[in-house]
mmCIF file of C-alpha atoms and ligand atoms in Angstrom:
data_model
loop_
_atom_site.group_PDB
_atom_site.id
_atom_site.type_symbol
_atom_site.label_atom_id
_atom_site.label_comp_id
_atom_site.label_asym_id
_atom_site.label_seq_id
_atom_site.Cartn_x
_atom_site.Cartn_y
_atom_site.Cartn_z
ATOM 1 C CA UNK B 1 0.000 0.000 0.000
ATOM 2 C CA UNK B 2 1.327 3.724 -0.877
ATOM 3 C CA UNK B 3 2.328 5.269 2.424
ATOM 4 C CA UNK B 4 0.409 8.027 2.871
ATOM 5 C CA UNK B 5 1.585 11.232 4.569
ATOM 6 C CA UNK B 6 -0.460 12.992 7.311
ATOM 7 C CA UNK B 7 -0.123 16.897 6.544
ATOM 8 C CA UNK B 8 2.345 18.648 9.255
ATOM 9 C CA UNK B 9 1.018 22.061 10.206
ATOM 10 C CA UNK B 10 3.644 24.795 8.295
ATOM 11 C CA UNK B 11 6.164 27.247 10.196
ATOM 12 C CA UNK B 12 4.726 30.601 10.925
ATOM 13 C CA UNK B 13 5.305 33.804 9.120
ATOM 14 C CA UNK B 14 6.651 36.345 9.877
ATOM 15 C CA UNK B 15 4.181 38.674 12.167
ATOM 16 C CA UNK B 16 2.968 41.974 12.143
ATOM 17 C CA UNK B 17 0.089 42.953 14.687
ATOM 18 C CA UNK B 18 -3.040 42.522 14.363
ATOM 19 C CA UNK B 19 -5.314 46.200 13.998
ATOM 20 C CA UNK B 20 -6.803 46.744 17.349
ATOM 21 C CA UNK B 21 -10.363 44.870 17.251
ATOM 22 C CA UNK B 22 -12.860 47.927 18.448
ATOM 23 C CA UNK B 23 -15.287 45.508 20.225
ATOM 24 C CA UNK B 24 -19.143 44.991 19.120
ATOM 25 C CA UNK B 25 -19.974 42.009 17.644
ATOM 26 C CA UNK B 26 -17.278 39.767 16.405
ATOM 27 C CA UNK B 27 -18.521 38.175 12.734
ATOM 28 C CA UNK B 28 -16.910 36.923 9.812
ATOM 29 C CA UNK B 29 -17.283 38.123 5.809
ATOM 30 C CA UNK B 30 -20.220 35.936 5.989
ATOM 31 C CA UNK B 31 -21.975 37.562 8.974
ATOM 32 C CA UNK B 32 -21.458 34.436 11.458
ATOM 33 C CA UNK B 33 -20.438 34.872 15.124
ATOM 34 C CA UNK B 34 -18.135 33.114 16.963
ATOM 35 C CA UNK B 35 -19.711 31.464 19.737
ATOM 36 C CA UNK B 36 -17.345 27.924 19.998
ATOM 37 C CA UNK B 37 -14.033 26.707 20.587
ATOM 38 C CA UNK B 38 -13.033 23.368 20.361
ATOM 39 C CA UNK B 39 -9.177 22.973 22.297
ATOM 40 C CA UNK B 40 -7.316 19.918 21.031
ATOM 41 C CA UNK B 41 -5.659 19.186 24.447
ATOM 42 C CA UNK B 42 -3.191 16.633 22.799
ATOM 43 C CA UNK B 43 -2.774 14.715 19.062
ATOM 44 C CA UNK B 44 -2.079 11.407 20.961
ATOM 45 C CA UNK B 45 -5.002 8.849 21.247
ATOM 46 C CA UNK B 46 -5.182 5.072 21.941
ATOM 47 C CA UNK B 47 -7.036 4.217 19.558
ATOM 48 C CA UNK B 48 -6.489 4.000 15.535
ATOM 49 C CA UNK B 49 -9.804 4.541 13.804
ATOM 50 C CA UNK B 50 -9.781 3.793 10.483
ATOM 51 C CA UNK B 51 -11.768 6.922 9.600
ATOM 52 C CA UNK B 52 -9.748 8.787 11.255
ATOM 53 C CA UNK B 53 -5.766 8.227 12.036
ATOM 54 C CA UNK B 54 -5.337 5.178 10.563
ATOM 55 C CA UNK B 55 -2.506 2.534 11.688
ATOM 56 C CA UNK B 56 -0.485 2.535 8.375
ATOM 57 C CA UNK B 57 0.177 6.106 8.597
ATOM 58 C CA UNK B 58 -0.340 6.883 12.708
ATOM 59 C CA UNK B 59 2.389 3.976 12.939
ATOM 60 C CA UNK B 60 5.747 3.324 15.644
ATOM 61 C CA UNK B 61 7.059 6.174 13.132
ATOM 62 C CA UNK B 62 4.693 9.389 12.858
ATOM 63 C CA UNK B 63 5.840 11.779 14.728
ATOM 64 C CA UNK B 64 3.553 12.871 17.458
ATOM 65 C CA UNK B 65 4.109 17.010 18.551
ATOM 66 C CA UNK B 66 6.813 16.711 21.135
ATOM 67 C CA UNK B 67 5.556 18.107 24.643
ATOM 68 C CA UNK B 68 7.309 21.450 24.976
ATOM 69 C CA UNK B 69 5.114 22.398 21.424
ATOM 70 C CA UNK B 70 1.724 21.963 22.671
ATOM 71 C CA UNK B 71 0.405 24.586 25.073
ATOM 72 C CA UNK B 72 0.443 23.866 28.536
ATOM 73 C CA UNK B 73 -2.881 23.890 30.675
ATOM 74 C CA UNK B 74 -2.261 27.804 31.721
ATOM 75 C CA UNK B 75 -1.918 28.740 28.307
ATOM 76 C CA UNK B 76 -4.459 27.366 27.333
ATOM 77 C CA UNK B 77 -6.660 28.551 30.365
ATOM 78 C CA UNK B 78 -5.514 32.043 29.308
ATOM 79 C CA UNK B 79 -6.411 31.956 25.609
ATOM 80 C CA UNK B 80 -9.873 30.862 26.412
ATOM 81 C CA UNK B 81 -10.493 33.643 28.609
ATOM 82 C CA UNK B 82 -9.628 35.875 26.246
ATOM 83 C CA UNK B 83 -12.151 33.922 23.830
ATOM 84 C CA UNK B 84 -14.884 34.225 25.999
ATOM 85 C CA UNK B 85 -14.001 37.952 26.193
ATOM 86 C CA UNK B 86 -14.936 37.873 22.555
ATOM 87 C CA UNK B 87 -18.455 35.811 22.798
ATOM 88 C CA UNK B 88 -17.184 32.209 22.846
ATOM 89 C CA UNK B 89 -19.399 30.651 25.375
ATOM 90 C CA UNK B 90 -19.179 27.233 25.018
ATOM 91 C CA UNK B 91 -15.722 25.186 25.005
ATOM 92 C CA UNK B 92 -15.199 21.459 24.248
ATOM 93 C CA UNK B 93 -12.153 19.959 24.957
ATOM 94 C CA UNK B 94 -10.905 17.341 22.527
ATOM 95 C CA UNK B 95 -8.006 15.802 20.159
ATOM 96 C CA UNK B 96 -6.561 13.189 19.540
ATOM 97 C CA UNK B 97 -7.960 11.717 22.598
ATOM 98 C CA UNK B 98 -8.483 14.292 25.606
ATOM 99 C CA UNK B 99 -8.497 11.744 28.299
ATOM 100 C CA UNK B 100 -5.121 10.505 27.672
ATOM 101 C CA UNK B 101 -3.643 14.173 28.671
ATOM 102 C CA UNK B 102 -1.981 13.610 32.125
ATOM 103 C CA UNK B 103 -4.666 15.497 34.631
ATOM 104 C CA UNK B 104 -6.833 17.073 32.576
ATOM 105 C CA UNK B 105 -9.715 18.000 35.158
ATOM 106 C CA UNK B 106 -7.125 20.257 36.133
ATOM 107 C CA UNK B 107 -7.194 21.715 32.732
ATOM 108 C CA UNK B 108 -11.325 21.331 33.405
ATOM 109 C CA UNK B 109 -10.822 23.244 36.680
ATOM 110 C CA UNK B 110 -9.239 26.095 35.473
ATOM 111 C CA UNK B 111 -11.563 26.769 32.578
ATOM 112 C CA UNK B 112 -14.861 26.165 34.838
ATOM 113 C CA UNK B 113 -13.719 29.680 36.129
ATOM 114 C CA UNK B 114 -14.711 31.151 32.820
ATOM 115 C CA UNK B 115 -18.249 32.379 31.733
ATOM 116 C CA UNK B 116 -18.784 28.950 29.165
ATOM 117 C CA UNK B 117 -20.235 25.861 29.294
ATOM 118 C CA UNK B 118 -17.453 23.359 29.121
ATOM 119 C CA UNK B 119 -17.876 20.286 27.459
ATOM 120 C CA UNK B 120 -15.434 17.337 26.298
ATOM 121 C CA UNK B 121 -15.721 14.560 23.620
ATOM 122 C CA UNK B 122 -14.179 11.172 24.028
ATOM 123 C CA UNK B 123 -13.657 7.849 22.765
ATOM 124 C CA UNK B 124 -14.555 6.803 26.510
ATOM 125 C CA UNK B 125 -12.091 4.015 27.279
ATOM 126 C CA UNK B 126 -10.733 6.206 30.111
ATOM 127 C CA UNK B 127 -13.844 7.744 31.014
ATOM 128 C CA UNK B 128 -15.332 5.409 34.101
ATOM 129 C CA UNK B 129 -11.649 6.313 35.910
ATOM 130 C CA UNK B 130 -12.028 9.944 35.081
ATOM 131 C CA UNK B 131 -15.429 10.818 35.170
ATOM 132 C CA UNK B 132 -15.907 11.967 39.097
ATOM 133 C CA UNK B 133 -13.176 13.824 38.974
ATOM 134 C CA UNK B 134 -14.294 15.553 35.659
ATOM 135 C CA UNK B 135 -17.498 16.684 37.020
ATOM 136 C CA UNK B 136 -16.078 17.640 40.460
ATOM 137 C CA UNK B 137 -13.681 20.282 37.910
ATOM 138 C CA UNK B 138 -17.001 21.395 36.741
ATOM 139 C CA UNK B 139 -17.043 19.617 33.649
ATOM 140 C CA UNK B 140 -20.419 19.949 33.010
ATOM 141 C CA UNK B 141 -21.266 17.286 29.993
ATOM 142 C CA UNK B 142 -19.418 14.586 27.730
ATOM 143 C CA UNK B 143 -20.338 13.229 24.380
ATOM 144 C CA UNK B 144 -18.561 9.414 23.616
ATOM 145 C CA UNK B 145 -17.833 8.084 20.335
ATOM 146 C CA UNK B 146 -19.237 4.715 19.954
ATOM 147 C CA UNK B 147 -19.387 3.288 16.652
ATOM 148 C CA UNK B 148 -21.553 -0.073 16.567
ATOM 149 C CA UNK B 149 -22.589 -2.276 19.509
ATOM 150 C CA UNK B 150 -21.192 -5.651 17.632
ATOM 151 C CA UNK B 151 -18.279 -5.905 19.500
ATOM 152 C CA UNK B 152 -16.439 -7.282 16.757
ATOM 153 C CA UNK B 153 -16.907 -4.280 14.176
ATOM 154 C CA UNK B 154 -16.353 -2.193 17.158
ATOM 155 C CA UNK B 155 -12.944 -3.567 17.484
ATOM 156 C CA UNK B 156 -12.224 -3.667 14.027
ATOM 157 C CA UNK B 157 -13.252 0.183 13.889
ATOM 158 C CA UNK B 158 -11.041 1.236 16.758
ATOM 159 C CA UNK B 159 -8.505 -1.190 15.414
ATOM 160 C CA UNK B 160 -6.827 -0.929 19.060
ATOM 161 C CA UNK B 161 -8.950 -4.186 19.843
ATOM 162 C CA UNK B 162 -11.344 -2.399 22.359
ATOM 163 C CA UNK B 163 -14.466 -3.766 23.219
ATOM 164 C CA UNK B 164 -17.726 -2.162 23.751
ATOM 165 C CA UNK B 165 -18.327 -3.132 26.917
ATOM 166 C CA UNK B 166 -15.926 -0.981 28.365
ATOM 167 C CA UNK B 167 -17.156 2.245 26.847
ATOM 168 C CA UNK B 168 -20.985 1.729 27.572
ATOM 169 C CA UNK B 169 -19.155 1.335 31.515
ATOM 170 C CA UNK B 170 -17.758 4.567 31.075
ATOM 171 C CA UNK B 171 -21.253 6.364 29.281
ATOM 172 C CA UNK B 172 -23.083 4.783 32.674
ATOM 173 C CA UNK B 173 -20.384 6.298 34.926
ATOM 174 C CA UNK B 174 -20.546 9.726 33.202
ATOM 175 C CA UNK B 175 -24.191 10.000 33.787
ATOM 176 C CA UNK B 176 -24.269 8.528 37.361
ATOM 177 C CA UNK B 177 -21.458 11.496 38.363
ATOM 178 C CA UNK B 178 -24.013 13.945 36.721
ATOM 179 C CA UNK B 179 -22.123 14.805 33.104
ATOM 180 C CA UNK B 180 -25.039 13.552 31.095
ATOM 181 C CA UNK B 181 -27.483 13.979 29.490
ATOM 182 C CA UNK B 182 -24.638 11.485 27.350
ATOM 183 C CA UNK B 183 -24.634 12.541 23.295
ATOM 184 C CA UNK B 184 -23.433 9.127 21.890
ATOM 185 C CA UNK B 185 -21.892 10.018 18.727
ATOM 186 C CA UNK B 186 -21.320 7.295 16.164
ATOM 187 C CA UNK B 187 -19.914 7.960 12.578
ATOM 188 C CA UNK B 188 -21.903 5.525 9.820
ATOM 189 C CA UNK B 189 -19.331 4.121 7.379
ATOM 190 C CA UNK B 190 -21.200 2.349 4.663
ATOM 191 C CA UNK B 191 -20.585 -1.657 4.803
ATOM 192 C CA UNK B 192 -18.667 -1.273 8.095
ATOM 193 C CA UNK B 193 -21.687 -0.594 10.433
ATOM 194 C CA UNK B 194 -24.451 0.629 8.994
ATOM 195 C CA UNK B 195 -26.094 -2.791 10.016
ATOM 196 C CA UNK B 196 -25.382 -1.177 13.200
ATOM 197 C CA UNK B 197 -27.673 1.266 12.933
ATOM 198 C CA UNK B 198 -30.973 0.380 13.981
ATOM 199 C CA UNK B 199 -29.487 -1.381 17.017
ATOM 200 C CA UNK B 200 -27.710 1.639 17.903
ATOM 201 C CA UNK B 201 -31.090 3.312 17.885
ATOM 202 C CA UNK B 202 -32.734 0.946 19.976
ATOM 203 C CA UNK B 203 -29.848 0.849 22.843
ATOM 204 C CA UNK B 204 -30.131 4.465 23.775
ATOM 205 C CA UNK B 205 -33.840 4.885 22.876
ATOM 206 C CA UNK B 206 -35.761 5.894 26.159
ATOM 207 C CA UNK B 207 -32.341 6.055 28.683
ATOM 208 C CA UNK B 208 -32.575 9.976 27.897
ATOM 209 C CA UNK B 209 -29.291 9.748 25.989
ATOM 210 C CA UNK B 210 -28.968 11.173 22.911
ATOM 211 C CA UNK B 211 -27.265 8.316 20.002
ATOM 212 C CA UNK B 212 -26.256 11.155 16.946
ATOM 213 C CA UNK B 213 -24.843 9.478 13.620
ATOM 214 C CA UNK B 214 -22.366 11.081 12.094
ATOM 215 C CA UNK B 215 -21.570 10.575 8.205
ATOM 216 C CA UNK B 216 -18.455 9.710 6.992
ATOM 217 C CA UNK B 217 -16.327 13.068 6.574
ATOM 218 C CA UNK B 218 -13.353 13.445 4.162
ATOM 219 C CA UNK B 219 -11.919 15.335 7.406
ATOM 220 C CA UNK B 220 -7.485 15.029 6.901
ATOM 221 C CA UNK B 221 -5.785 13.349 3.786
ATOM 222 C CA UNK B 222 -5.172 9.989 5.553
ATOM 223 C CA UNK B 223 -8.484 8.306 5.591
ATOM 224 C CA UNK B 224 -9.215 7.683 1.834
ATOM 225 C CA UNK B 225 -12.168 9.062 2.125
ATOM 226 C CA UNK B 226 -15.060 8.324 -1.257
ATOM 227 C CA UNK B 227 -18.421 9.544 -1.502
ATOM 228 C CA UNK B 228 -20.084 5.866 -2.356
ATOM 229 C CA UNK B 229 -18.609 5.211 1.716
ATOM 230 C CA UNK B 230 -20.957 7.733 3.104
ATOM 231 C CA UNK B 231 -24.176 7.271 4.621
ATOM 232 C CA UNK B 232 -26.755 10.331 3.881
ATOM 233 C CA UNK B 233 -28.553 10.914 7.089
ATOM 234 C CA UNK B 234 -31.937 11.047 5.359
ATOM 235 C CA UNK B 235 -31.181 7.458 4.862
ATOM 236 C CA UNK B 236 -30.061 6.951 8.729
ATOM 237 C CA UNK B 237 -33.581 8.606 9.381
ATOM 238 C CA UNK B 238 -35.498 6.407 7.342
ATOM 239 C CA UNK B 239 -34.167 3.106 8.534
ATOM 240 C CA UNK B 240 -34.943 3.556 12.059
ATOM 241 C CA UNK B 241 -38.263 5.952 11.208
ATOM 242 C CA UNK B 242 -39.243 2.723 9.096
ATOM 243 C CA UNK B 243 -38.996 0.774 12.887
ATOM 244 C CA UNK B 244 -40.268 3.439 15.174
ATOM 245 C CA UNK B 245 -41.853 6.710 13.697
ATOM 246 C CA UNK B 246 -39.967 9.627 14.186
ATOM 247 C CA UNK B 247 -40.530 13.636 13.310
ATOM 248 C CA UNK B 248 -38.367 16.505 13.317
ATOM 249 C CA UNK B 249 -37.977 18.961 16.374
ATOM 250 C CA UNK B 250 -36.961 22.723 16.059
ATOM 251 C CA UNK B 251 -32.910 23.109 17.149
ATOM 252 C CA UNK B 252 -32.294 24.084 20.511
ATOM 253 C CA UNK B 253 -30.345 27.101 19.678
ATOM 254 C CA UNK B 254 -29.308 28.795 16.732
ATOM 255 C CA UNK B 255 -26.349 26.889 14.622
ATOM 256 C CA UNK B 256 -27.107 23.469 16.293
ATOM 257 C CA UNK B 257 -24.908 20.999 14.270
ATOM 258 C CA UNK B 258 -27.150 18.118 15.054
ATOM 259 C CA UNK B 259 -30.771 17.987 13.524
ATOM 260 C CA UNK B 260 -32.853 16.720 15.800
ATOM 261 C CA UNK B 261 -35.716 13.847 15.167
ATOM 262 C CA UNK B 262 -37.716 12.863 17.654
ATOM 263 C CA UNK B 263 -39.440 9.522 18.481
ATOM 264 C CA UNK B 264 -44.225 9.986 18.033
ATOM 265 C CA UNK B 265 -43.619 7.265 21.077
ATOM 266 C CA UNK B 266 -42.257 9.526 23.366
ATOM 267 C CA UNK B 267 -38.673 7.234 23.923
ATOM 268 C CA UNK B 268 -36.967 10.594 22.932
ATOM 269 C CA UNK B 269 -34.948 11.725 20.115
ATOM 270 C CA UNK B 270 -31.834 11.184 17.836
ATOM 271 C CA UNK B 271 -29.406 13.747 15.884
ATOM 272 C CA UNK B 272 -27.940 13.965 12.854
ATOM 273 C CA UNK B 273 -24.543 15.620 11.369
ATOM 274 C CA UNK B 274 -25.255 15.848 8.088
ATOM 275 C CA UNK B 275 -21.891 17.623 6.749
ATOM 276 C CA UNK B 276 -21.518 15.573 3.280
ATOM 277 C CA UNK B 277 -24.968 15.747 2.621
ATOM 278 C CA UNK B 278 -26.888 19.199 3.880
ATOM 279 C CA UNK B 279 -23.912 21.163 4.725
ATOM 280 C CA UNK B 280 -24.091 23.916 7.657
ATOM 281 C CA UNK B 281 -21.006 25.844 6.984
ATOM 282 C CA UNK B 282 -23.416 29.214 7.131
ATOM 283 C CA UNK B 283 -24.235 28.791 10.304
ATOM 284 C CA UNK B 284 -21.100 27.719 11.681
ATOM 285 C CA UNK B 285 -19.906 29.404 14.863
ATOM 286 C CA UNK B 286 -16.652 27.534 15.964
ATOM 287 C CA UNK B 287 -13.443 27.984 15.977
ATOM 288 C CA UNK B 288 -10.615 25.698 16.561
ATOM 289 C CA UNK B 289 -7.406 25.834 19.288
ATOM 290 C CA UNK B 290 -4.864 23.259 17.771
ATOM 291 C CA UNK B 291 -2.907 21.188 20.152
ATOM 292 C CA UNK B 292 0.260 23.347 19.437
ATOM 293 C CA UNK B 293 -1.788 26.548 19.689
ATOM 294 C CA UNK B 294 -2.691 27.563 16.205
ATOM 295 C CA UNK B 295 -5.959 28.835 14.749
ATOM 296 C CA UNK B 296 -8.439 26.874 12.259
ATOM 297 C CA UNK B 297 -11.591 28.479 11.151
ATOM 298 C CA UNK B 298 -12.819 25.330 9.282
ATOM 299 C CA UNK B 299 -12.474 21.138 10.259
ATOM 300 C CA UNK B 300 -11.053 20.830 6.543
ATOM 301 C CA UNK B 301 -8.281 23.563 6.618
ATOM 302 C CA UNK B 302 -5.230 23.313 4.706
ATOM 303 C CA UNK B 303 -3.373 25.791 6.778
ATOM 304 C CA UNK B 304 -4.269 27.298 10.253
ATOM 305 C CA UNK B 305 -2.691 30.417 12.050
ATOM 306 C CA UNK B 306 0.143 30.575 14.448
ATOM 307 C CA UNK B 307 -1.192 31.915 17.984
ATOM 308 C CA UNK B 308 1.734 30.069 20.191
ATOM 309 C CA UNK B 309 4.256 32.456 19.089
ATOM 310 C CA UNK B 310 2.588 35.428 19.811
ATOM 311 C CA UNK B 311 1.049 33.934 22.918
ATOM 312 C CA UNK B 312 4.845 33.020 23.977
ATOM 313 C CA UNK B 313 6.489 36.358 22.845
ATOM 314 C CA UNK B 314 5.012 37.923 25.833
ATOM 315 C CA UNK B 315 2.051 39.441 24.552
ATOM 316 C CA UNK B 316 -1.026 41.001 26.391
ATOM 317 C CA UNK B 317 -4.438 39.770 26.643
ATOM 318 C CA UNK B 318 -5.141 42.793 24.069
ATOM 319 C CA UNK B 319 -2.836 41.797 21.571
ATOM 320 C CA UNK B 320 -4.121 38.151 21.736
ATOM 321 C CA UNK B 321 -7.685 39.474 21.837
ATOM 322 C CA UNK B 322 -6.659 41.923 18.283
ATOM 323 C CA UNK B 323 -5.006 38.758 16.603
ATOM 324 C CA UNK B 324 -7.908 36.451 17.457
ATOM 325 C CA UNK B 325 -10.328 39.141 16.522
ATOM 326 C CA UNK B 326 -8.849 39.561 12.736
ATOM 327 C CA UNK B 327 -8.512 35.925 12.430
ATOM 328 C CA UNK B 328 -12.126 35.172 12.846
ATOM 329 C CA UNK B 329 -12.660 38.698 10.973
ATOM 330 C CA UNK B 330 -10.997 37.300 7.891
ATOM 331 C CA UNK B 331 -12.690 33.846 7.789
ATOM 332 C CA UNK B 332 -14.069 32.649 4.961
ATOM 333 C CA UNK B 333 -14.363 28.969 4.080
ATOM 334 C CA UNK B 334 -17.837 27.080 3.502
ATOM 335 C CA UNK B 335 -15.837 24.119 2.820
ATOM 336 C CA UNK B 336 -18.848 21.606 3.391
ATOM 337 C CA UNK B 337 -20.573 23.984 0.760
ATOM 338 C CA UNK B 338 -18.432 23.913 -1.918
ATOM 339 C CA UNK B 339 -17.380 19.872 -1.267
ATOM 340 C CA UNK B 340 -16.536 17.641 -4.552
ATOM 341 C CA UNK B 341 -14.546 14.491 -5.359
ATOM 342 C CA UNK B 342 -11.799 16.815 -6.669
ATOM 343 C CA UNK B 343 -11.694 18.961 -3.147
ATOM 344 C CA UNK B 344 -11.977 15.964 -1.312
ATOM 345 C CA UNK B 345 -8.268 15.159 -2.358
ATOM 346 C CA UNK B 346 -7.003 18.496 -0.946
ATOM 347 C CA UNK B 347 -4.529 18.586 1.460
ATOM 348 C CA UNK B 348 -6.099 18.784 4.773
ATOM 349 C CA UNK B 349 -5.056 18.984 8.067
ATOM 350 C CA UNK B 350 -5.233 16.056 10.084
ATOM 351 C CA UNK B 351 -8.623 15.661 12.698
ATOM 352 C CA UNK B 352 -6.284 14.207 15.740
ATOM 353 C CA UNK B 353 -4.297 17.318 15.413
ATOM 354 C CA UNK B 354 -7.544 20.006 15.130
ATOM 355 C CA UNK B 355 -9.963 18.754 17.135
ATOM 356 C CA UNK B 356 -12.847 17.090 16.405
HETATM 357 N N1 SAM L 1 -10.963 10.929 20.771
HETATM 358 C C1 SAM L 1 -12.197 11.624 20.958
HETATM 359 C C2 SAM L 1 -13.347 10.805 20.435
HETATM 360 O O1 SAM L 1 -13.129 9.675 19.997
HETATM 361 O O2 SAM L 1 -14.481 11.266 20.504
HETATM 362 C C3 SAM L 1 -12.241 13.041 20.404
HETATM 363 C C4 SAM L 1 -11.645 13.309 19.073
HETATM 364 S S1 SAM L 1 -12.481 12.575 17.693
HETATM 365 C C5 SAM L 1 -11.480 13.192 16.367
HETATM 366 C C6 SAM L 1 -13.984 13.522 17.648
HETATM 367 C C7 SAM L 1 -15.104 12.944 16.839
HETATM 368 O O3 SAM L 1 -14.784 13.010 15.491
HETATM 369 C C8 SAM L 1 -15.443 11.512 17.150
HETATM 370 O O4 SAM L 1 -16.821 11.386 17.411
HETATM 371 C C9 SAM L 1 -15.077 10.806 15.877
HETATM 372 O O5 SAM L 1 -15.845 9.661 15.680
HETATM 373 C C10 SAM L 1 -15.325 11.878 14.852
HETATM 374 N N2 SAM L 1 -14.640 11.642 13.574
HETATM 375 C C11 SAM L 1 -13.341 11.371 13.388
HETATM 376 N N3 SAM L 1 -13.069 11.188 12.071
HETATM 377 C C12 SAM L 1 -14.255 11.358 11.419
HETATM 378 C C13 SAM L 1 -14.640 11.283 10.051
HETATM 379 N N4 SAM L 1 -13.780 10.985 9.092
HETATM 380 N N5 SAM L 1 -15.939 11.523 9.741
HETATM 381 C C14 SAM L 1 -16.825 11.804 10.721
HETATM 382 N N6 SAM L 1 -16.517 11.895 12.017
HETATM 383 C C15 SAM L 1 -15.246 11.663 12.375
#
């Protein structure tokens, strides 16, 4: 098999400062506001999903960012207080795998001093250990990737040979410290567990979790992504409405990336990320903190923008506020929007090392 390269973020420029941001409200040449940030706390994870950082290339040899590049837990603490300065109010914590980050409630308890929500996605093998402590941070809720409930695809999905079992344990323990409602997220790969999908629905159906399916994203340049592999969620909708009626339900707040369906029997509801198929790029409010502290206005970027230097130089909480400000000021992708076989080959960077 060609060895395929997983695209290394590029050396910052040279910098000149940013024009002083005047406050009112922050938006982008497209008139949205920034209202998320999603921190990669580290690139590392345990598992090797084959959607998403694949074995063959996230081998004994890829070079993982070595520890004095990624931003420690005060810089990080400090960046996203000057975010919510600027309107973010809701911050998930992610990777790579955010659990695997040596004490990351501490992390947790330094940003539960901000004016957010803070929230934290994970593959959940390490989530029964953590989970008390998270909430006693102030974590206040998780979402787990789980991607079938046949053990055996599940393994072969992680490809780290975990079982099921262990992450349901850790969903139950979530909730029973107090970080649900749980959002189960599971990403539908066609032919590798879309039989799942029905079963899926039925497992969290009437627990008051909330099972989202995900489609297949051509998210990095290491996953050999093709359109024929995705799922359309108006398909995911009709399978399990063909089993147990459903009917949509209004979003919860403005730029919800889920749509939500919800079940005529009253066992709750379901989402769905529809990104191939019914993209939401014009209502997209988040922005993304790298694990080595650089900016990305869009999951598929090709290039971000270098905060870490600026942040290290010995900047103030004005100049990071300025930089931030004309980053988001500037944005313009709609990626999802403009999405074709062709752009689909682009050189993007890598999810582990974003943030999902
Ligand atoms: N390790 C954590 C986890 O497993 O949830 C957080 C990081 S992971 C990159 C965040 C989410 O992105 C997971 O729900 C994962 O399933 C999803 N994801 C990764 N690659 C994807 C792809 N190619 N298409 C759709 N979703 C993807």
């Amino acid at each position: 098999m060609k060895k395929v390269i997983a695209l290394q973020p590029a050396a910052p420029a040279t910098r000149r400062a940013a024009p002083a941001f005047r406050g009112g409200p922050l938006a982008d040449t497209r008139g949205r506001a920034m209202r998320d940030l999603r921190i990669s706390v580290t690139d590392r994870c345990n598992f090797r999903c084959v959607y998403c950082m694949p074995r063959e290339v996230f081998d004994s040899n890829y070079r993982f960012l070595r520890h004095e590049d990624i931003l420690s837990f005060e810089e990080i603490a400090r960046l996203a207080g000057v975010f919510v300065g600027l309107g973010v109010s809701k911050i998930r914590l992610t990777g790579g795998e955010p659990l695997v980050r040596r004490n990351v409630d501490r992390l947790v308890e330094m940003l539960a001093e901000l004016d957010a929500e803070i929230t934290l996605t994970t593959n959940g093998s390490l989530l029964a250990k953590q989970a008390a402590a998270l909430k006693k941070a102030g974590l206040d809720r998780v979402t787990v990737s789980l991607d079938s409930l046949d053990d055996a695809t599940f393994r072969k999905m992680n490809d780290a040979d975990f079982p099921v079992a262990k992450v349901i344990e850790g969903i139950e323990t979530a909730a029973a410290a107090g970080l649900g409602p749980v959002k189960v997220n599971m990403v539908v790969k066609r032919g590798v567990n879309d039989h799942s999908i029905v079963q899926m629905a039925e497992r969290w159906r009437g627990t008051g979790h909330i099972i989202r399916f995900i489609e297949y994203m051509d998210v990095g340049s290491t996953n050999g992504w093709k359109m024929d592999d995705v799922i359309p969620s108006a398909e995911v909708v009709r399978r399990i409405g063909a089993r147990w009626p459903l009917e949509p339900v209004d979003p919860n707040y403005a730029g919800e990336v889920a749509e939500r369906w919800r079940y005529l029997d009253g066992a709750g509801e379901i989402g769905v990320i529809s990104s191939v198929t019914q993209a939401f790029c014009s209502s997209c409010t988040r922005m993304r903190l790298s694990t080595e502290g650089a900016l990305y206005t869009c999951l598929f970027a090709q290039t971000g923008h270098d905060l870490k230097t600026l942040l290290r130089s010995g900047a103030s909480d004005d100049e990071l506020r300025n930089e931030i400000a004309a980053v988001w000021q500037r944005r313009a992708d709609r990626y999802s929007e403009i999405r074709t076989a062709e752009t689909a080959k682009n050189k993007k960077v890598e999810m582990s090392y974003i943030g999902g």
